[in-house]
Short mmCIF file of C-alpha atoms in Angstrom, two decimals:
data_model
loop_
_atom_site.label_atom_id
_atom_site.label_comp_id
_atom_site.label_asym_id
_atom_site.label_seq_id
_atom_site.Cartn_x
_atom_site.Cartn_y
_atom_site.Cartn_z
CA MET Y 1 20.02 41.14 71.85
CA ASP Y 2 23.56 39.66 70.93
CA THR Y 3 26.13 41.08 72.87
CA LYS Y 4 28.68 41.59 70.26
CA ASP Y 5 26.38 43.65 68.37
CA THR Y 6 25.59 45.80 71.54
CA ARG Y 7 29.18 46.20 72.07
CA ASP Y 8 29.66 47.55 68.39
CA ARG Y 9 27.24 49.98 68.05
CA GLY Y 10 28.49 51.09 71.21
CA ILE Y 11 31.68 51.36 69.64
CA ARG Y 12 30.67 53.66 66.70
CA ARG Y 13 28.74 55.73 69.40
CA GLY Y 14 32.20 56.43 70.99
CA THR Y 15 31.12 54.79 74.36
CA VAL Y 16 31.67 51.01 75.24
CA THR Y 17 28.63 49.20 76.27
CA ALA Y 18 29.91 45.54 77.38
CA ALA Y 19 33.19 44.82 78.57
CA PRO Y 20 34.95 41.99 76.41
CA VAL Y 21 35.32 38.81 78.24
CA ALA Y 22 38.62 36.81 77.17
CA VAL Y 23 38.09 32.83 76.40
CA GLY Y 24 41.22 30.53 76.79
CA ARG Y 25 41.64 27.76 74.66
CA ARG Y 26 39.42 25.45 76.42
CA GLY Y 27 36.56 27.60 76.09
CA ARG Y 28 36.47 29.05 80.04
CA ARG Y 29 35.57 32.20 81.07
CA THR Y 30 38.44 34.13 82.70
CA ASP Y 31 37.04 36.40 85.31
CA ALA Y 32 37.17 33.74 87.62
CA ASP Y 33 38.66 34.11 90.84
CA PRO Y 34 42.03 32.27 90.62
CA GLY Y 35 42.25 32.68 94.28
CA ALA Y 36 39.37 30.27 94.62
CA GLU Y 37 40.93 27.67 92.31
CA ARG Y 38 43.97 27.83 94.16
CA ARG Y 39 42.38 26.91 97.39
CA ALA Y 40 40.11 24.20 95.54
CA GLY Y 41 43.17 22.61 93.49
CA GLY Y 42 45.35 22.55 97.09
CA THR Y 43 49.00 22.38 96.64
CA ASP Y 44 48.69 19.20 94.56
CA GLY Y 45 50.59 19.13 90.59
CA ALA Y 46 46.81 19.09 89.25
CA GLY Y 47 46.04 22.39 91.43
CA ALA Y 48 49.57 23.81 89.93
CA LEU Y 49 48.95 23.01 86.67
CA ARG Y 50 45.30 25.35 86.99
CA ILE Y 51 47.33 27.96 88.36
CA ALA Y 52 49.76 28.08 85.58
CA GLU Y 53 46.96 27.64 83.19
CA LEU Y 54 44.82 30.58 84.67
CA GLU Y 55 48.13 32.98 84.39
CA ARG Y 56 48.27 32.32 80.53
CA GLU Y 57 44.81 33.27 80.24
CA ILE Y 58 45.07 36.36 82.35
CA GLN Y 59 47.52 37.45 79.63
CA GLU Y 60 45.32 36.59 77.44
CA LEU Y 61 42.41 38.73 78.45
CA GLN Y 62 44.88 41.52 79.34
CA ARG Y 63 45.96 41.49 75.68
CA ALA Y 64 42.40 41.77 74.36
CA ASN Y 65 41.88 44.45 76.79
CA GLU Y 66 44.70 46.41 75.08
CA THR Y 67 43.60 45.51 71.55
CA LEU Y 68 40.03 46.76 72.48
CA LYS Y 69 41.47 50.18 73.92
CA GLN Y 70 43.31 50.32 70.62
CA TYR Y 71 40.16 49.96 68.50
CA VAL Y 72 37.97 52.32 70.47
CA SER Y 73 40.83 54.97 70.50
CA LYS Y 74 40.99 54.57 67.19
CA ALA Y 75 36.75 54.63 66.38
CA LEU Y 76 36.95 58.22 68.39
CA ASP Y 77 39.73 59.24 66.33
CA LEU Y 78 42.13 60.03 69.73
CA GLY Y 79 45.57 59.13 68.24
CA THR Y 80 46.63 56.71 70.52
CA VAL Y 81 50.08 56.84 71.96
CA PRO Y 82 51.59 53.19 72.48
CA THR Y 83 52.09 52.06 75.81
CA ARG Y 84 55.77 52.19 76.79
CA ARG Y 85 56.72 49.00 78.36
CA ARG Y 86 58.93 48.82 81.36
CA ASP Y 87 61.92 47.80 79.29
CA ASP Y 88 61.72 50.49 76.72
CA PRO Y 89 63.18 53.69 77.88
CA ALA Y 90 61.77 57.17 77.38
CA GLN Y 91 62.98 58.66 74.24
CA PRO Y 92 62.79 62.55 73.76
CA PRO Y 93 59.45 64.04 71.56
CA GLY Y 94 61.96 64.46 68.53
CA GLY Y 95 62.92 60.66 68.70
CA PRO Y 96 66.92 59.59 69.99
CA GLY Y 97 68.96 62.83 70.44
CA GLY Y 98 66.27 65.22 69.71
CA SER Y 99 66.00 65.12 65.42
CA PRO Y 100 62.43 65.68 64.38
CA MET Y 101 60.18 62.76 64.32
CA PRO Y 102 60.00 60.93 61.22
CA GLY Y 103 57.16 60.68 58.82
CA PRO Y 104 56.00 62.84 55.33
CA ALA Y 105 56.23 66.38 56.04
CA PRO Y 106 52.37 67.60 55.62
CA GLY Y 107 50.85 68.65 52.50
CA PRO Y 108 48.34 71.28 51.63
CA VAL Y 109 45.71 71.96 54.05
CA PRO Y 110 42.31 71.83 52.22
CA GLY Y 111 39.25 73.52 54.10
CA PRO Y 112 39.87 76.80 55.92
CA ALA Y 113 42.87 78.79 56.73
CA VAL Y 114 43.42 78.96 61.01
CA GLU Y 115 45.43 81.81 62.43
CA PHE Y 116 46.03 82.06 65.86
CA ARG Y 117 46.98 85.32 68.01
CA VAL Y 118 48.87 84.92 71.03
CA LEU Y 119 50.60 88.29 71.60
CA GLY Y 120 47.88 88.90 74.06
CA PRO Y 121 44.91 86.39 75.27
CA VAL Y 122 45.15 83.40 72.87
CA GLU Y 123 42.72 83.29 70.35
CA ALA Y 124 42.21 81.23 67.09
CA ALA Y 125 40.16 82.04 64.11
CA VAL Y 126 39.03 78.95 61.44
CA GLY Y 127 37.67 80.43 57.82
CA GLY Y 128 37.64 84.16 59.26
CA ARG Y 129 35.62 83.27 62.32
CA TRP Y 130 36.84 83.48 65.89
CA VAL Y 131 36.01 80.38 67.78
CA ASP Y 132 35.72 78.82 71.26
CA LEU Y 133 38.80 77.24 72.34
CA GLY Y 134 36.74 75.57 75.25
CA ALA Y 135 37.58 74.49 78.48
CA PRO Y 136 40.64 75.65 80.55
CA LYS Y 137 42.89 72.43 80.08
CA GLN Y 138 42.28 72.02 76.46
CA ARG Y 139 43.07 75.68 76.17
CA ALA Y 140 46.24 75.36 77.99
CA ALA Y 141 47.08 72.38 75.29
CA LEU Y 142 46.54 73.99 72.02
CA VAL Y 143 48.68 77.37 73.95
CA LEU Y 144 51.62 74.92 74.76
CA LEU Y 145 51.28 73.25 70.57
CA VAL Y 146 50.77 76.71 69.06
CA SER Y 147 54.05 78.09 71.38
CA GLN Y 148 55.91 74.98 69.77
CA ALA Y 149 54.39 75.12 66.52
CA GLY Y 150 56.05 73.19 63.82
CA GLN Y 151 57.71 71.11 66.73
CA PRO Y 152 56.34 67.78 68.36
CA VAL Y 153 55.49 68.13 71.80
CA SER Y 154 55.60 65.12 74.16
CA VAL Y 155 52.21 63.62 75.72
CA ASP Y 156 54.40 63.95 78.77
CA ALA Y 157 55.10 67.62 78.76
CA LEU Y 158 51.48 68.26 77.69
CA VAL Y 159 50.25 66.30 80.76
CA GLU Y 160 53.11 67.85 83.04
CA THR Y 161 51.81 71.04 81.93
CA LEU Y 162 48.11 70.46 82.37
CA TRP Y 163 47.89 68.83 85.64
CA GLU Y 164 51.48 70.90 86.79
CA GLY Y 165 52.82 67.13 87.48
CA ARG Y 166 50.61 65.63 89.41
CA PRO Y 167 48.23 64.15 86.85
CA PRO Y 168 45.40 62.14 87.88
CA GLN Y 169 44.81 58.53 86.17
CA SER Y 170 42.44 59.68 83.77
CA ALA Y 171 45.24 62.09 82.49
CA ILE Y 172 46.11 60.52 79.07
CA THR Y 173 42.31 59.77 78.29
CA SER Y 174 41.37 63.51 78.99
CA LEU Y 175 44.55 64.44 77.15
CA HIS Y 176 42.72 62.51 73.95
CA ALA Y 177 39.50 63.70 74.49
CA TYR Y 178 41.07 67.43 74.04
CA ILE Y 179 42.76 66.74 71.09
CA ALA Y 180 40.11 65.08 69.50
CA ASN Y 181 37.77 68.44 70.48
CA LEU Y 182 40.59 70.79 69.30
CA ARG Y 183 40.68 68.77 65.58
CA ARG Y 184 37.23 69.10 65.32
CA VAL Y 185 37.43 72.72 65.91
CA LEU Y 186 40.51 74.00 63.81
CA GLU Y 187 39.64 71.25 61.19
CA PRO Y 188 35.43 71.28 60.70
CA HIS Y 189 35.43 70.05 57.42
CA ARG Y 190 37.21 67.46 57.90
CA ALA Y 191 35.59 64.20 56.79
CA PRO Y 192 35.91 60.89 59.58
CA ARG Y 193 38.86 58.56 59.74
CA THR Y 194 40.54 60.79 57.41
CA PRO Y 195 44.26 61.80 59.11
CA ALA Y 196 44.24 65.48 60.46
CA THR Y 197 46.51 67.88 58.90
CA VAL Y 198 46.53 70.74 61.10
CA LEU Y 199 46.86 69.14 64.93
CA CYS Y 200 48.87 65.88 63.64
CA THR Y 201 50.03 63.05 65.70
CA ARG Y 202 54.01 62.59 65.71
CA GLY Y 203 55.42 59.74 67.72
CA ARG Y 204 54.45 59.93 71.02
CA GLY Y 205 52.87 63.44 70.74
CA TYR Y 206 51.38 66.11 68.88
CA LEU Y 207 52.66 68.72 66.47
CA LEU Y 208 50.97 71.71 65.06
CA ASN Y 209 51.38 72.16 61.64
CA SER Y 210 53.02 75.56 60.76
CA ARG Y 211 52.72 75.53 57.28
CA ALA Y 212 48.43 74.94 57.74
CA VAL Y 213 48.58 78.06 60.78
CA GLU Y 214 49.12 81.60 60.91
CA VAL Y 215 50.27 82.81 64.08
CA ASP Y 216 50.83 86.72 64.78
CA ALA Y 217 53.92 86.05 66.60
CA HIS Y 218 55.90 84.43 63.73
CA ARG Y 219 54.21 87.85 61.91
CA PHE Y 220 55.75 90.10 64.42
CA TRP Y 221 59.46 88.49 63.97
CA LYS Y 222 58.87 89.13 60.12
CA SER Y 223 58.19 92.50 60.71
CA ALA Y 224 61.29 92.95 62.90
CA THR Y 225 63.15 91.42 60.70
CA ALA Y 226 62.01 93.60 57.93
CA GLY Y 227 62.48 96.58 59.55
CA TRP Y 228 66.23 95.82 60.43
CA GLN Y 229 67.06 94.98 57.06
CA ALA Y 230 65.16 98.32 55.87
CA LEU Y 231 68.20 100.18 58.30
CA ASP Y 232 70.37 98.17 56.79
CA ARG Y 233 69.88 99.53 53.34
CA GLY Y 234 69.50 102.98 54.77
CA ASP Y 235 65.52 103.24 54.34
CA PRO Y 236 64.66 104.50 57.81
CA GLN Y 237 60.87 105.27 56.63
CA ARG Y 238 60.66 101.47 55.36
CA ALA Y 239 61.78 100.88 58.99
CA LEU Y 240 59.69 102.65 60.86
CA HIS Y 241 56.69 101.37 58.87
CA ALA Y 242 57.44 97.54 59.47
CA PHE Y 243 58.58 98.17 63.65
CA GLN Y 244 55.17 99.84 63.68
CA ALA Y 245 53.26 97.09 61.68
CA GLY Y 246 54.80 94.39 64.19
CA LEU Y 247 53.98 96.05 67.13
CA ASP Y 248 50.53 97.26 66.40
CA LEU Y 249 49.92 92.96 66.58
CA TRP Y 250 50.07 93.19 70.25
CA ARG Y 251 47.19 93.49 72.58
CA GLY Y 252 49.09 92.48 75.61
CA GLU Y 253 51.13 89.96 77.53
CA ALA Y 254 52.49 87.25 75.05
CA TYR Y 255 50.40 83.73 75.91
CA ALA Y 256 48.88 85.79 78.28
CA GLU Y 257 46.76 82.66 80.46
CA ALA Y 258 49.79 80.46 79.74
CA ALA Y 259 53.17 82.49 79.73
CA THR Y 260 54.82 81.27 83.23
CA THR Y 261 53.80 77.92 82.64
CA PRO Y 262 57.05 75.94 82.11
CA HIS Y 263 56.98 74.59 78.54
CA VAL Y 264 55.43 78.29 77.60
CA LEU Y 265 57.63 80.54 79.64
CA PRO Y 266 61.13 80.68 77.15
CA GLU Y 267 59.02 81.25 74.34
CA ALA Y 268 56.94 84.29 75.78
CA VAL Y 269 60.59 85.43 77.33
CA ARG Y 270 61.69 85.58 73.63
CA LEU Y 271 58.99 87.47 72.58
CA GLU Y 272 59.14 90.09 75.33
CA GLU Y 273 62.86 90.75 74.68
CA LEU Y 274 62.16 90.90 70.91
CA ARG Y 275 59.40 93.25 71.54
CA LEU Y 276 61.31 95.53 73.70
CA SER Y 277 64.31 95.54 71.27
CA VAL Y 278 61.73 96.45 68.72
CA ILE Y 279 60.65 99.60 70.35
CA GLU Y 280 64.24 100.85 71.22
CA SER Y 281 65.08 100.31 67.48
CA ARG Y 282 62.01 102.45 66.70
CA CYS Y 283 62.75 104.98 69.05
CA ALA Y 284 66.28 105.35 67.83
CA THR Y 285 65.05 105.28 63.97
CA LEU Y 286 62.73 108.35 65.02
CA ILE Y 287 65.57 110.04 66.51
CA ALA Y 288 67.70 109.15 63.46
CA VAL Y 289 65.04 111.03 61.15
CA GLY Y 290 64.50 113.87 63.25
CA ASN Y 291 61.23 112.97 64.85
CA HIS Y 292 63.09 113.16 68.51
CA GLU Y 293 59.79 115.27 69.88
CA MET Y 294 57.53 112.45 68.90
CA ALA Y 295 60.65 109.74 70.68
CA VAL Y 296 60.69 111.42 74.06
CA PRO Y 297 57.75 110.49 75.59
CA GLU Y 298 57.82 106.94 74.30
CA LEU Y 299 61.47 106.75 75.83
CA VAL Y 300 60.12 108.36 78.74
CA ALA Y 301 57.44 105.44 79.19
CA PHE Y 302 59.57 102.85 77.88
CA THR Y 303 62.76 103.78 80.60
CA GLN Y 304 60.15 103.95 83.76
CA ALA Y 305 59.03 100.38 82.85
CA HIS Y 306 62.09 99.22 82.25
CA PRO Y 307 64.54 101.38 84.28
CA LEU Y 308 67.72 98.74 83.95
CA ARG Y 309 67.82 98.86 80.07
CA GLU Y 310 71.01 100.68 79.16
CA TYR Y 311 70.15 101.61 75.50
CA GLY Y 312 66.74 102.78 76.15
CA CYS Y 313 68.49 105.44 78.59
CA GLU Y 314 70.66 106.32 75.92
CA LEU Y 315 68.07 107.17 72.98
CA LEU Y 316 66.00 108.99 75.90
CA SER Y 317 68.98 111.01 76.61
CA LEU Y 318 70.08 111.81 73.19
CA ALA Y 319 66.88 112.74 72.47
CA LEU Y 320 66.32 114.98 74.81
CA TYR Y 321 69.26 116.83 73.87
CA ARG Y 322 68.56 117.46 70.24
CA ALA Y 323 65.48 118.58 71.81
CA GLY Y 324 67.16 121.69 73.49
CA ARG Y 325 66.92 120.00 77.03
CA GLN Y 326 70.66 119.63 77.81
CA ALA Y 327 69.97 119.65 81.69
CA ASP Y 328 67.28 116.90 81.28
CA ALA Y 329 69.53 114.77 79.02
CA LEU Y 330 72.29 114.70 81.71
CA SER Y 331 69.87 113.99 84.64
CA VAL Y 332 68.63 111.07 83.04
CA LEU Y 333 72.07 109.64 82.97
CA ARG Y 334 72.75 110.58 86.23
CA VAL Y 335 69.48 109.07 87.60
CA HIS Y 336 70.49 106.02 86.05
CA GLN Y 337 73.96 106.08 87.23
CA LYS Y 338 73.04 106.43 89.97
CA ARG Y 339 70.85 103.34 90.18
CA MET Y 340 73.21 101.35 88.54
CA VAL Y 341 75.76 101.98 91.45
CA GLU Y 342 73.16 101.68 94.32
CA ASP Y 343 71.36 99.19 93.30
CA LEU Y 344 73.58 96.96 91.32
CA GLY Y 345 76.94 97.99 92.10
CA ILE Y 346 77.92 97.93 88.60
CA SER Y 347 79.10 101.11 86.65
CA PRO Y 348 77.58 102.62 83.66
CA SER Y 349 78.46 101.12 80.14
CA PRO Y 350 81.51 102.91 78.15
CA ALA Y 351 78.49 104.22 75.62
CA LEU Y 352 76.69 105.93 78.23
CA ARG Y 353 79.84 107.50 80.03
CA HIS Y 354 80.86 108.39 76.51
CA LEU Y 355 77.34 110.26 75.92
CA GLU Y 356 77.63 112.19 78.75
CA THR Y 357 81.22 113.64 78.00
CA GLU Y 358 79.67 114.42 74.74
CA ILE Y 359 76.82 116.31 75.99
CA LEU Y 360 78.61 118.18 78.59
CA ARG Y 361 80.92 119.57 75.60
CA GLN Y 362 77.79 119.94 73.48
CA ALA Y 363 79.84 117.73 70.65
CA PRO Y 364 78.36 118.96 66.77
CA GLU Y 365 78.01 115.29 66.60
CA LEU Y 366 75.10 114.66 68.54
CA ASP Y 367 73.21 116.53 66.36
CA GLY Y 368 73.99 114.30 63.67
CA SER Y 369 73.36 110.77 62.72
CA GLN Y 370 72.94 108.39 65.75
CA ARG Y 371 73.54 104.34 65.30
CA VAL Y 372 70.44 101.79 65.64
CA PRO Y 373 70.42 98.54 66.18
CA GLY Y 374 71.78 95.95 63.66
CA GLY Y 375 74.62 97.98 62.73
CA GLY Y 376 73.22 100.63 60.32
CA SER Y 377 72.98 104.63 60.80
CA ALA Y 378 69.81 106.61 59.11
CA GLY Y 379 70.71 110.46 58.59
CA GLU Y 380 68.12 113.23 58.89
CA ASP Y 381 65.64 113.90 56.38
#
């Protein structure tokens, strides 16, 4: 069987069944041992010329092999990353200056919608059906891409995350395979050799097209923003609905299986801080509309889990006071004050000291409105 035909069929199947042999200008095979030629030629002029010729042919072989790798990668739809020359300094994933990679913005995405849930264990649905995201490292690659949705993630960052700074020689090949697998999962109806529209190649990295996917973390942010805007408009009931809708999206720790990895940690921390702020905002709104009895148990659990958050302590004290529990309200403030002084060596904020004074004198203002995050206030119904 002809070797070329065999190799071509192997490439179409995704494997290489025969290694190419580069041929020099004189038709000689270049898989000979250069050392043997040197030994045969000695140190005379003919031997030196032969050595130079062999070196040129070896360079041709290297170029031929690089061309083959590019071709195989294209045939397998692996999105080969250009090989960096030694004299080519590394560029950040966003190009010089960190700006987004050039290229056309992804257009409308045909086929099924893709949904990611990251406010807990990471899950994905395509066309309304949950899909298997594959092996742990493949899942980890997707988690990083989702956490940076809309922004390119460099191959270096992916490799560092997947192999924790100790990548094997096969790391790039494995990463390309993971990306190819994820593309098949996320776009099952994409025609062969057509550009990916969900998980796209961008320069020396990959980008999850934020216009092609829906992420529950983004919906949570929209709900939180809608709640704060409703408070600014003086609509506490709509704010409560928006806050609760956002909190209902949470199923556990954000990006649970990868929350501590260096490239995902900042986003996980940001989302957790946002969640705590929304809980405080919801409880403040409950107090403002007169539902302090409902707010008390939620704030008790909240302050036990997060004892150093002063605003949570302030809200719990106010809710207890409005529920007719003045002694408990003062106790909350004094326990918090003692913890701050003994554990951290700092005094409580002026807001807490002012609230303690107002509770002691049973100020009528405490039965009225209470400030809520966002600069607004809401009166009781």
